[in-house]
CSV table of C-alpha atoms and ligand atoms in Angstrom, one decimal:
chain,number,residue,atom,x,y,z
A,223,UNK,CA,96.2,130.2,91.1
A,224,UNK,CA,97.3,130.7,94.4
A,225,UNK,CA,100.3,130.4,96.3
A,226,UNK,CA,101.7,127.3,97.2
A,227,UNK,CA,102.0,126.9,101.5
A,228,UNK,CA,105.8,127.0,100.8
A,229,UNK,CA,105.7,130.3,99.5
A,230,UNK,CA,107.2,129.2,96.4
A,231,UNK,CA,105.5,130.0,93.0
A,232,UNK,CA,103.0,127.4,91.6
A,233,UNK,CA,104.0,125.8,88.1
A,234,UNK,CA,101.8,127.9,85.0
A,235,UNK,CA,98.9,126.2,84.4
A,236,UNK,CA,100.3,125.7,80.9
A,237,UNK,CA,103.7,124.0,81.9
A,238,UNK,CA,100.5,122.2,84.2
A,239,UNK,CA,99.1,120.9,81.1
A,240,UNK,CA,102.1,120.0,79.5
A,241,UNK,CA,102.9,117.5,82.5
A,242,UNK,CA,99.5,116.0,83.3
A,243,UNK,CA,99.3,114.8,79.8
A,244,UNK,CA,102.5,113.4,79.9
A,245,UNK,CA,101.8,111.5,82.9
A,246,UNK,CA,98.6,110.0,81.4
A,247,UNK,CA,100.4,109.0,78.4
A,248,UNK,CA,102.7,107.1,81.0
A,249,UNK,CA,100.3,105.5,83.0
A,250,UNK,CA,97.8,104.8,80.0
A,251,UNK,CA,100.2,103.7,77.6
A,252,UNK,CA,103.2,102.4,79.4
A,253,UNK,CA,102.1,101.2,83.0
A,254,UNK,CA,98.3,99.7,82.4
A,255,UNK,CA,100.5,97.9,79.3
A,256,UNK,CA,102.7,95.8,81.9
A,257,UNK,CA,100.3,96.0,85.2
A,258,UNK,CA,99.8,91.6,85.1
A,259,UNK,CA,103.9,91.8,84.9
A,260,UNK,CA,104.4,94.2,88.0
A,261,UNK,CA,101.5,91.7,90.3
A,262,UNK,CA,103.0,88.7,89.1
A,263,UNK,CA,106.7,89.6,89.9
A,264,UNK,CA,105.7,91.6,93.1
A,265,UNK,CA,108.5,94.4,91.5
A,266,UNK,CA,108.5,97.5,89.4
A,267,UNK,CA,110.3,96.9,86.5
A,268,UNK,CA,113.5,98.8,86.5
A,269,UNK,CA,112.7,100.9,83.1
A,270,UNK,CA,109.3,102.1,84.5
A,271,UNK,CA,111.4,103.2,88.0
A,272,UNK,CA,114.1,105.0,85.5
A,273,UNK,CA,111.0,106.6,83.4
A,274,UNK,CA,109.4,108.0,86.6
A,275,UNK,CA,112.7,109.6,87.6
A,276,UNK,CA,113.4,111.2,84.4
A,277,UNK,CA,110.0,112.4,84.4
A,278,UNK,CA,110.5,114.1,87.8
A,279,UNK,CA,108.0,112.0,89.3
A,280,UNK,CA,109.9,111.4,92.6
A,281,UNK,CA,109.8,115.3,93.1
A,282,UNK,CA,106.6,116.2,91.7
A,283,UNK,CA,105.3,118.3,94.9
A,284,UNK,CA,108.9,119.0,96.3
A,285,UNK,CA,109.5,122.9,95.9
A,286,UNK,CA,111.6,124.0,92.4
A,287,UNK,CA,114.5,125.1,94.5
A,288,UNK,CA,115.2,121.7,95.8
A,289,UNK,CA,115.0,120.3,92.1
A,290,UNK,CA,110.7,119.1,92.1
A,291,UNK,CA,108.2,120.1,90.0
A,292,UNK,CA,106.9,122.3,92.5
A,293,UNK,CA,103.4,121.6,92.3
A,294,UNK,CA,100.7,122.5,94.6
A,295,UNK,CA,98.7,120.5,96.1
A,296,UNK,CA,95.2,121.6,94.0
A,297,UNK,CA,97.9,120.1,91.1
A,298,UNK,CA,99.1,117.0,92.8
A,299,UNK,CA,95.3,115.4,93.0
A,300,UNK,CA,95.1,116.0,89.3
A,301,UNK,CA,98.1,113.7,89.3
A,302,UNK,CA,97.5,111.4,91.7
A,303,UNK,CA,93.7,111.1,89.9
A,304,UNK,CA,95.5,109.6,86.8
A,305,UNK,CA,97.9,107.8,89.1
A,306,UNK,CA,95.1,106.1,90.5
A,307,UNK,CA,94.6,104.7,87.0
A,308,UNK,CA,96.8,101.8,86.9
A,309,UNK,CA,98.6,99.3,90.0
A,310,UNK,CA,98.4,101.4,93.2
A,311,UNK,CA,102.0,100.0,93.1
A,312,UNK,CA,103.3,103.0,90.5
A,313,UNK,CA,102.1,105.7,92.8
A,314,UNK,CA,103.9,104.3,95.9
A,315,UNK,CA,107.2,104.4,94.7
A,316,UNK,CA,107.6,108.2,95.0
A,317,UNK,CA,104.6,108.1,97.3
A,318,UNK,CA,106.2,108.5,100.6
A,319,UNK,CA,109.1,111.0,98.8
A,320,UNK,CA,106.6,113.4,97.3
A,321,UNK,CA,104.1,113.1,100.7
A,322,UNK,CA,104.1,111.9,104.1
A,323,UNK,CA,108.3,111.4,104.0
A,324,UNK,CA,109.1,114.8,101.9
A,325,UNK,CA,106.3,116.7,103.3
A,326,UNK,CA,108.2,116.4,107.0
A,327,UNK,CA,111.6,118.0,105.1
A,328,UNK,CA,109.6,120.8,102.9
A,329,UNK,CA,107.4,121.7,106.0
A,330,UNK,CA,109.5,121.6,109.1
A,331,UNK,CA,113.4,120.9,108.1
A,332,UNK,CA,115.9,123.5,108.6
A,333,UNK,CA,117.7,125.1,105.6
A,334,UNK,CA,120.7,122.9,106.0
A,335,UNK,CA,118.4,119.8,105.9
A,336,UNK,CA,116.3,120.5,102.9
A,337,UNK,CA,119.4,121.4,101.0
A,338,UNK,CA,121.3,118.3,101.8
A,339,UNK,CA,118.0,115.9,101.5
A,340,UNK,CA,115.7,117.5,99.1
A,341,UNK,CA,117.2,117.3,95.8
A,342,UNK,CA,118.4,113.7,96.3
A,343,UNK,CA,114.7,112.9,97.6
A,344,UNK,CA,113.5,115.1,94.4
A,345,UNK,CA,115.3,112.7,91.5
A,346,UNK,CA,114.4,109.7,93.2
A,347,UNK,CA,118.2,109.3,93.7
A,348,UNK,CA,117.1,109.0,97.7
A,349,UNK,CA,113.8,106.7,98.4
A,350,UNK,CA,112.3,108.3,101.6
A,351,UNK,CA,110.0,106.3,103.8
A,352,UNK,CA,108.1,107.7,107.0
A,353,UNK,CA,108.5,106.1,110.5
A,354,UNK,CA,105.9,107.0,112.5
A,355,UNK,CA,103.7,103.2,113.4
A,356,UNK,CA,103.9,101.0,115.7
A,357,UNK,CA,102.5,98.3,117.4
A,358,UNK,CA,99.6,99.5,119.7
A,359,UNK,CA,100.6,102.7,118.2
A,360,UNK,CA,98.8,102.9,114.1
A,361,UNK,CA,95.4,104.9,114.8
A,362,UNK,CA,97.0,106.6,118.4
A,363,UNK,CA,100.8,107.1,116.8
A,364,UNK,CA,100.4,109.4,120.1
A,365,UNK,CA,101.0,106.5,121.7
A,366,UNK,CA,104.3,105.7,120.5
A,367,UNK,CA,107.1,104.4,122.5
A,368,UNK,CA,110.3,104.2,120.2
A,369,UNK,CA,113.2,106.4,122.1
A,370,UNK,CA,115.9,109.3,121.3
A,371,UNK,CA,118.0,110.3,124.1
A,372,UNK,CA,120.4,112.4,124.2
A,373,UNK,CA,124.4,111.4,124.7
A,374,UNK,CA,126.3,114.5,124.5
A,375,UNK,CA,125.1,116.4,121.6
A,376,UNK,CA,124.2,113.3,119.7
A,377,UNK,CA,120.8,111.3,119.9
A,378,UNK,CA,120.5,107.5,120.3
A,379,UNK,CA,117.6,105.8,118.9
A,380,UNK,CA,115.4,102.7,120.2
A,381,UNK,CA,112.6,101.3,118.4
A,382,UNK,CA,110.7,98.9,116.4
A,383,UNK,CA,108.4,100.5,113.7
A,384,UNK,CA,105.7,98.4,111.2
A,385,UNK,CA,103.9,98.2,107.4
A,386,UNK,CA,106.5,101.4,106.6
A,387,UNK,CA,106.3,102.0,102.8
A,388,UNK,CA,109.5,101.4,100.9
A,389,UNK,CA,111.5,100.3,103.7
A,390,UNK,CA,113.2,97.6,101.7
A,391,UNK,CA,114.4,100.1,99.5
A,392,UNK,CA,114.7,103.4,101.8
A,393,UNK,CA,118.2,105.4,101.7
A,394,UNK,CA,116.6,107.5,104.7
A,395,UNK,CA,114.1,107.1,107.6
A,396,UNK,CA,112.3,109.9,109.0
A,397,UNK,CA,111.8,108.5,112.1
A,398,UNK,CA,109.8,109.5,115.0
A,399,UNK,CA,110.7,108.9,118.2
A,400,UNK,CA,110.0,110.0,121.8
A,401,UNK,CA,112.4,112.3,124.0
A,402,UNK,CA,110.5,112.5,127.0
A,403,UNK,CA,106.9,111.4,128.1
A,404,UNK,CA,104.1,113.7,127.0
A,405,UNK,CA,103.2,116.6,129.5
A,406,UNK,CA,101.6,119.7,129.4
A,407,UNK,CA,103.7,121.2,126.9
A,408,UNK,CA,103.2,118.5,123.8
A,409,UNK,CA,103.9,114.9,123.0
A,410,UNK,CA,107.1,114.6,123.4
A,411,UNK,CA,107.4,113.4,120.4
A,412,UNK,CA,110.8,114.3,117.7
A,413,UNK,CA,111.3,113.7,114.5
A,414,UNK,CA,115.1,112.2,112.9
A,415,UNK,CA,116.7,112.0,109.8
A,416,UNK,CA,118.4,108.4,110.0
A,417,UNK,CA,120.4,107.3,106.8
A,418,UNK,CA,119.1,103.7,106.1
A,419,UNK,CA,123.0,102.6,106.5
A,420,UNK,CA,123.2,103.7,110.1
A,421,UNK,CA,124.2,101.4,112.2
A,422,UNK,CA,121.7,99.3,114.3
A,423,UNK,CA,119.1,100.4,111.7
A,424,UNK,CA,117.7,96.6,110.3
A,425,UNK,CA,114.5,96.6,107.8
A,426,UNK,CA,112.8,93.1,107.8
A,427,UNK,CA,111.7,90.6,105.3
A,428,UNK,CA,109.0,92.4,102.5
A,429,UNK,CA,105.6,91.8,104.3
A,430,UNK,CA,103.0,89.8,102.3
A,431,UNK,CA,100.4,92.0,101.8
A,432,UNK,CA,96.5,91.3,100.4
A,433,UNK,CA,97.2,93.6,97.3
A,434,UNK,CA,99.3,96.6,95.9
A,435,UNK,CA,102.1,94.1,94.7
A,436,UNK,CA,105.4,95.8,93.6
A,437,UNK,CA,104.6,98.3,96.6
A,438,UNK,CA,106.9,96.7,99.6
A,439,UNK,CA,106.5,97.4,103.1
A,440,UNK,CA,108.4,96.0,106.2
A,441,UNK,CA,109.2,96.4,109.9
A,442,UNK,CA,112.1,97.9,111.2
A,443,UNK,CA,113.8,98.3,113.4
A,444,UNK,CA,116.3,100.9,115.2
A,445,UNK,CA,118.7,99.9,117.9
A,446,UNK,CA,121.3,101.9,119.5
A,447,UNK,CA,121.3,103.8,116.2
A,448,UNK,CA,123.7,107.0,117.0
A,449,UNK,CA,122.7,110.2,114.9
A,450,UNK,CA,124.2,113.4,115.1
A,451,UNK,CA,122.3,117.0,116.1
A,452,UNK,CA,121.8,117.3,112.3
A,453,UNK,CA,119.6,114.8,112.2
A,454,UNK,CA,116.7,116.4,114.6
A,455,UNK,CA,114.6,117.7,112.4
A,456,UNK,CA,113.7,121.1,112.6
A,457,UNK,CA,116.5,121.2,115.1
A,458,UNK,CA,113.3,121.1,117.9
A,459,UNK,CA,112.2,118.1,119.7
A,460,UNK,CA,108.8,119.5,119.9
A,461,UNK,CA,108.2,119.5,116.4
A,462,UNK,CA,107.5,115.7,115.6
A,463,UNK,CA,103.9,115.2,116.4
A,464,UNK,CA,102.8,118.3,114.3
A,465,UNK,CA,104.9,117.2,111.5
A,466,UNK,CA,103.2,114.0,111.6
A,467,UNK,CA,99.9,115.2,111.7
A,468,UNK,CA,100.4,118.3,109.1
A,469,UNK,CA,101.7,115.7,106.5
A,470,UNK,CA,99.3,112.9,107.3
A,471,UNK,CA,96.1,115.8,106.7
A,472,UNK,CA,97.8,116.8,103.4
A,473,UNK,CA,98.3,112.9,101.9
A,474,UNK,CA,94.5,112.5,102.9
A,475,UNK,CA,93.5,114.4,100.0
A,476,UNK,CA,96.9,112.9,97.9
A,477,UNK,CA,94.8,109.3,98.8
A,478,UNK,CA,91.0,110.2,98.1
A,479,UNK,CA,92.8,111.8,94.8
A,480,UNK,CA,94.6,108.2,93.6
A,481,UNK,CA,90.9,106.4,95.0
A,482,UNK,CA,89.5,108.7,92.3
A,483,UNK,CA,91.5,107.5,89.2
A,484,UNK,CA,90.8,103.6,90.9
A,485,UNK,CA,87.5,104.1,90.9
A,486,UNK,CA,87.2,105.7,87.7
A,487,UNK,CA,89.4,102.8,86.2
A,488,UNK,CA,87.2,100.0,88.0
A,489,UNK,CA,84.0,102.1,86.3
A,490,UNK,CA,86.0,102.4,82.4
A,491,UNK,CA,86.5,99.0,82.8
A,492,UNK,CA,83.1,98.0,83.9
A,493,UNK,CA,81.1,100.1,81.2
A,494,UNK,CA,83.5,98.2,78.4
A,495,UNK,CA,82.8,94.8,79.5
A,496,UNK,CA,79.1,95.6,79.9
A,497,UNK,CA,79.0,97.2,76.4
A,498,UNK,CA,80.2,94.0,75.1
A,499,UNK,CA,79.4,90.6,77.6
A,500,UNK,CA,76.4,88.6,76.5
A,501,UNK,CA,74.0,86.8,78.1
A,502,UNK,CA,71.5,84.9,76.2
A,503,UNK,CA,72.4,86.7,72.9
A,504,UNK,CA,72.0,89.9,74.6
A,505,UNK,CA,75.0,92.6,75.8
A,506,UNK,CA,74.5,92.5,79.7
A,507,UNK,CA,74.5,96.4,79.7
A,508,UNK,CA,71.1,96.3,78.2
A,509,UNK,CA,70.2,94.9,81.5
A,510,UNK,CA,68.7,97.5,84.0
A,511,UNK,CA,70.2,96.2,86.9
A,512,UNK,CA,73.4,96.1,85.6
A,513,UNK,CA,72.6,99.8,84.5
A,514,UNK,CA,72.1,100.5,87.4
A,515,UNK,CA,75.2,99.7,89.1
A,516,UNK,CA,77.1,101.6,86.4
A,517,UNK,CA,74.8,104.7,87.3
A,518,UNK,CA,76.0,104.5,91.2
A,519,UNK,CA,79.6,104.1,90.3
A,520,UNK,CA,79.8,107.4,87.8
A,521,UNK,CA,77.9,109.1,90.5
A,522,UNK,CA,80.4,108.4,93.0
A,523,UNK,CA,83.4,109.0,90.9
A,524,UNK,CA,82.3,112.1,89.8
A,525,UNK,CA,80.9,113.0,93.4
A,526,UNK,CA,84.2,112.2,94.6
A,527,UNK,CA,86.3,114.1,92.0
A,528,UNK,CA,84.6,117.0,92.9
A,529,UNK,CA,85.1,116.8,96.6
A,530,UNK,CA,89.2,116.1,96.4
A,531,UNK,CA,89.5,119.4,94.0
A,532,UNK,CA,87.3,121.3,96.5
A,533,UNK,CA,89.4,120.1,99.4
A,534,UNK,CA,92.7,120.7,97.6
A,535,UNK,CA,91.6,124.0,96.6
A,536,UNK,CA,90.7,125.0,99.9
A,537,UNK,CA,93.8,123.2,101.2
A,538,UNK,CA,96.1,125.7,99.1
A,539,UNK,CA,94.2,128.7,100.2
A,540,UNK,CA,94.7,127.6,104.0
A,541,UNK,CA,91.0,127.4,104.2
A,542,UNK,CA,90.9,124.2,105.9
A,543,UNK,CA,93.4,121.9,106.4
A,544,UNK,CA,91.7,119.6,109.0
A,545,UNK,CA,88.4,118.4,108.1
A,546,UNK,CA,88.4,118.6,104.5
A,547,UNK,CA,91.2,116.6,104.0
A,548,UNK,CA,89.4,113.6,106.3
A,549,UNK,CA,85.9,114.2,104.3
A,550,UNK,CA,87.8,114.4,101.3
A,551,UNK,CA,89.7,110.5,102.3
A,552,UNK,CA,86.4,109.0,104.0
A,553,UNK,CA,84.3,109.8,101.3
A,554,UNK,CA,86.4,108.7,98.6
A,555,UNK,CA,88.0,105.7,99.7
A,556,UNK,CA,84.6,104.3,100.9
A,557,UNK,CA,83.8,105.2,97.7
A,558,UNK,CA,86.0,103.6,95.5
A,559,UNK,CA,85.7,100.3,97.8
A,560,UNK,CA,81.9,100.4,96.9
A,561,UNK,CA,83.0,101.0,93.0
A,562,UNK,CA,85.6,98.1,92.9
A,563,UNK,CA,82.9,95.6,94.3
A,564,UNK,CA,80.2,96.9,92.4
A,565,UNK,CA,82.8,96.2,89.5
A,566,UNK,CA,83.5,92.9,90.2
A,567,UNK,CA,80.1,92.4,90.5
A,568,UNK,CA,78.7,93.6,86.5
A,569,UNK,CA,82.0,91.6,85.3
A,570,UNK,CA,80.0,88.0,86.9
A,571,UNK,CA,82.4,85.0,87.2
A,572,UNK,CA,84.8,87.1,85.7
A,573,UNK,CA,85.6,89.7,88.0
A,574,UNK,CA,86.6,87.0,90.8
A,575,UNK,CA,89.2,85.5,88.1
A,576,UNK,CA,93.2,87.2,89.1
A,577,UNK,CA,94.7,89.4,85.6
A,578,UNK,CA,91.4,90.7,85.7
A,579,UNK,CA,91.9,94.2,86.2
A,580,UNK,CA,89.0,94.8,88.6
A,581,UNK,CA,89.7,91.9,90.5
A,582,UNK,CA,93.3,93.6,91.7
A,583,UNK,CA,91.6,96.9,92.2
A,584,UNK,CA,89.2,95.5,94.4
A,585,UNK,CA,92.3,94.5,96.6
A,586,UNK,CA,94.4,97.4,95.9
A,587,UNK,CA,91.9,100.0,96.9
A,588,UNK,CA,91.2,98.6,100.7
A,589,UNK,CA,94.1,99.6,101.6
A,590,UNK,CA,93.1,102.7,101.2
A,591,UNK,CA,90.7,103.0,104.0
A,592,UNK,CA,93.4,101.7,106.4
A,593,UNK,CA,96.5,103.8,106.2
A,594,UNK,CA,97.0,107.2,106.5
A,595,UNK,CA,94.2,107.2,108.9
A,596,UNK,CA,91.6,104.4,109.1
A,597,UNK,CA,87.5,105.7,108.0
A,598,UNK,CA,87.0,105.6,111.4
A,599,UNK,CA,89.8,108.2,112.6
A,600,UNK,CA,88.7,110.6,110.0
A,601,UNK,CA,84.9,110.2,111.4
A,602,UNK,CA,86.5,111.2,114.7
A,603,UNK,CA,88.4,114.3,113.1
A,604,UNK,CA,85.4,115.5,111.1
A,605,UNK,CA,83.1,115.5,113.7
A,606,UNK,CA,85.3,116.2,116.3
A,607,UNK,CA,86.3,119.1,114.8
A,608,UNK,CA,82.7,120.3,114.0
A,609,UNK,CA,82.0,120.1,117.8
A,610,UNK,CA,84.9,122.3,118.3
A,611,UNK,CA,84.6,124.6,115.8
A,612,UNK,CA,81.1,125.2,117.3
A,613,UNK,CA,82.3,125.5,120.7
A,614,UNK,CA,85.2,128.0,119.8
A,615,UNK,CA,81.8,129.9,118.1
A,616,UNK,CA,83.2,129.8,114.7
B,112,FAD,C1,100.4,98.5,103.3
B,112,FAD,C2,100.5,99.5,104.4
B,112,FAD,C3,101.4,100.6,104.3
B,112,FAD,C4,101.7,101.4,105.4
B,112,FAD,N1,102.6,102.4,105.3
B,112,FAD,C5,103.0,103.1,106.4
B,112,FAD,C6,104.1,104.0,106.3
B,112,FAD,O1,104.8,104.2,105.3
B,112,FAD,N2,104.5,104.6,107.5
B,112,FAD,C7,103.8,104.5,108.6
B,112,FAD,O2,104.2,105.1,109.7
B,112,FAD,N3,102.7,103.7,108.7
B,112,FAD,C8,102.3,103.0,107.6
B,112,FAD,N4,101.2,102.1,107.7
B,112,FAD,C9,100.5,102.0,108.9
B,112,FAD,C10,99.0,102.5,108.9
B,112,FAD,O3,99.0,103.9,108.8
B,112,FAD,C11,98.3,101.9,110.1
B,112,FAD,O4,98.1,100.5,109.8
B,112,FAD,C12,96.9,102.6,110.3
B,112,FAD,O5,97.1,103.9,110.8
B,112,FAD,C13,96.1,101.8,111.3
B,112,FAD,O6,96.8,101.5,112.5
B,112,FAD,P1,96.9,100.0,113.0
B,112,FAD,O7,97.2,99.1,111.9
B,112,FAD,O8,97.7,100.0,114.2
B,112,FAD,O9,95.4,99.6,113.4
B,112,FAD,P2,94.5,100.0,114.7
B,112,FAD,O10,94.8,101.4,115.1
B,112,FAD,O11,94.8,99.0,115.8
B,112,FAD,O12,93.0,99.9,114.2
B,112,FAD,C14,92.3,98.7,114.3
B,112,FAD,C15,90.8,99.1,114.3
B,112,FAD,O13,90.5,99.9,115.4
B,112,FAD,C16,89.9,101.1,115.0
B,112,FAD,N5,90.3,102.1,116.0
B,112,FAD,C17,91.5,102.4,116.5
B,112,FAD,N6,91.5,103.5,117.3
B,112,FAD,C18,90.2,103.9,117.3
B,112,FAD,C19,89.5,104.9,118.1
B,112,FAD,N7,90.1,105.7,118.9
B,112,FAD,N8,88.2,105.0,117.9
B,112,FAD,C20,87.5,104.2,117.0
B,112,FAD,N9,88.1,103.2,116.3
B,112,FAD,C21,89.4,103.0,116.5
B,112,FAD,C22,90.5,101.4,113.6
B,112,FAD,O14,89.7,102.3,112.9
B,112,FAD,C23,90.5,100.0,113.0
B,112,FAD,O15,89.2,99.7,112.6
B,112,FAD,C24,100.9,101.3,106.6
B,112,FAD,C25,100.0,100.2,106.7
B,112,FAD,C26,99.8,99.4,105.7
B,112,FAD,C27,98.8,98.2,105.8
């Protein structure tokens, strides 16, 4: 394997083995067991949250030095793949630590700040959550207005952010925030470390969201929060908008990874009931219709498993890091959307009925085309940057 974009070592691809099977023994035999539970109760039960931290799953892609796993990114699909398997809810516990949130620290923090955040984030002892949307500010975060300005050598932050992952339960914020207007040197855009106990920091109520339940997001909101020159990530104020945007490319192929195993899921599920529902005395997967349907969801699964480990592998390399990562997201998320409603679809009646499993995947997995960039932001991306590309004459 290659080196990691860290520089660090990549785990052996047999201590690799070792760890993918024990997460699919987790997910498989543990989380699928008590998935109804976890969407009834709208909450992670406590032992799962305690297994996943003594499993290092709260670290998994956090360099070895910091106390993660250290896997690479070609790694962390394979993860997220069998992630994908059960509630979207699992995965977006140490979601934001492991990507958008940890990314920030592992990719643009000074030395002082990934040894004093890192290892915390890494056993799950510190929930992370990223900062970065706004109103009138989700597809264009660009756009943003939250403030930092300066009062002596400290920086006072203004803001109200939305839909942040883990916010109810976040110890830190890595919050974005503007220092001056955007000009013809960058955004203007920084990026803060703000403990979730800071003063003038408030998280609202748990929004109510279509699906995902035990995953919790919720406004919040920053005023007059005072942080000191520690906090400024990187210790630049330039720095924030590339953060963003390097972090955001690598969770794209993190997501189309976790659409994967949800698609692959909706399609195990699918086959069973098919193999086994009768109409008229007969098993509706005799049927060529439903056949059918079963033929275009393993085609897209396996279409799209291929695609995330190309665009992982190529991620690693530093092949690409830009348009793969939004063909890899586009394709699969649309994908598994079409494989959850084709699911629904060969399970009748049934598939519309709630502790159905396909019937909370089908909800789960349209989140996915919304966040992290919506299809249509990756459209612009790819074919944005082929336009450029072509121009540049590469
Ligand atoms: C459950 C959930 C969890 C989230 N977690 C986080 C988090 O942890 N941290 C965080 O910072 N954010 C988070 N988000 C925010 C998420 O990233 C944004 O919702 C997303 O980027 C879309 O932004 P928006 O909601 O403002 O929609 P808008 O940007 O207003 O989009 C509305 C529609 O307009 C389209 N559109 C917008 N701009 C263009 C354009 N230029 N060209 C063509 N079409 C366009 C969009 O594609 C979409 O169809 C989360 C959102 C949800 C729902």
């Amino acid at each position: 394997m290659t080196s990691t974009s860290t520089g660090v070592e990549p785990v052996t691809a047999e201590d690799f083995r070792e760890i993918l099977a024990q997460t699919r023994k987790f997910v498989r035999t543990v989380v699928v067991e008590r998935e109804r539970e976890i969407a009834e109760e709208n909450r992670m039960p406590d032992e799962i949250v305690e297994q996943a931290k003594a499993m290092g799953l709260f670290g998994y892609a956090i360099p070895q030095q910091w106390g993660g796993l250290g896997l690479d990114l070609a790694q962390d699909v394979e993860l997220a793949m069998e992630f994908g398997y059960t509630t979207l809810a699992l995965r977006s516990m140490f979601g934001t630590n492991n990507g958008i949130a940890g990314q920030v620290l592992v990719g643009f923090g000074t030395e002082e700040q990934k040894s004093r955040w890192l290892e915390p984030i890494a056993s799950g002892e510190v929930v992370a959550s990223f900062a970065l949307t706004e109103s009138g500010a989700g597809s264009n975060p660009a756009s943003l207005r939250s403030t930092a300005a300066r009062s002596g050598t400290d920086w006072i932050i203004n803001g109200e952010k939305r839909f942040i992952t883990n916010a109810p339960v976040a110890d830190l914020f890595i919050t974005f925030a503007r220092t001056r207007p955007a000009d013809e040197h960058g955004a203007g855009i920084a990026v803060f470390l703000v403990p979730a106990d800071s003063l003038g920091v408030e998280v609202g109520p748990k929004d109510r969201k279509m699906g995902q339940e035990g995953a919790w997001t919720a406004e919040v909101r920053f005023q007059d929060v005072r942080v000191g020159p520690e906090a400024l990530v990187g210790g630049s104020e330039d720095i924030g908008y590339r953060a963003a945007m390097t972090s955001l490319a690598r969770g794209r192929i993190h997501i189309a990874a976790l659409a994967v195993g949800a698609a692959q899921r909706a399609l195990d599920e699918s086959v069973a009931y098919a193999a086994t529902a009768t109409q008229g005395g007969t098993a509706i997967g005799q049927f060529q219709l439903v056949q059918s349907m079963l033929a275009d969801m393993q085609t897209g699964v396996m279409a799209g498993r291929a695609l995330v480990r190309d665009a992982a592998r190529s991620w690693v390399a530093g092949e690409d890091r830009r348009i793969a990562p939004s063909v890899a997201k586009l394709y699969c998320t649309e994908m598994a959307g079409k494989v959850a409603d084709l699911a629904v679809q060969v399970h009748g009646g049934t598939g519309y009925m709630r502790d159905v499993a396909v019937e909370r995947i089908y909800r789960d997995v349209r989140l996915l085309r919304l966040y992290e960039g919506t299809s249509e932001i990756q459209r612009l991306i790819i074919g944005g940057g082929l336009v450029k590309n072509a121009q540049r004459g590469q």
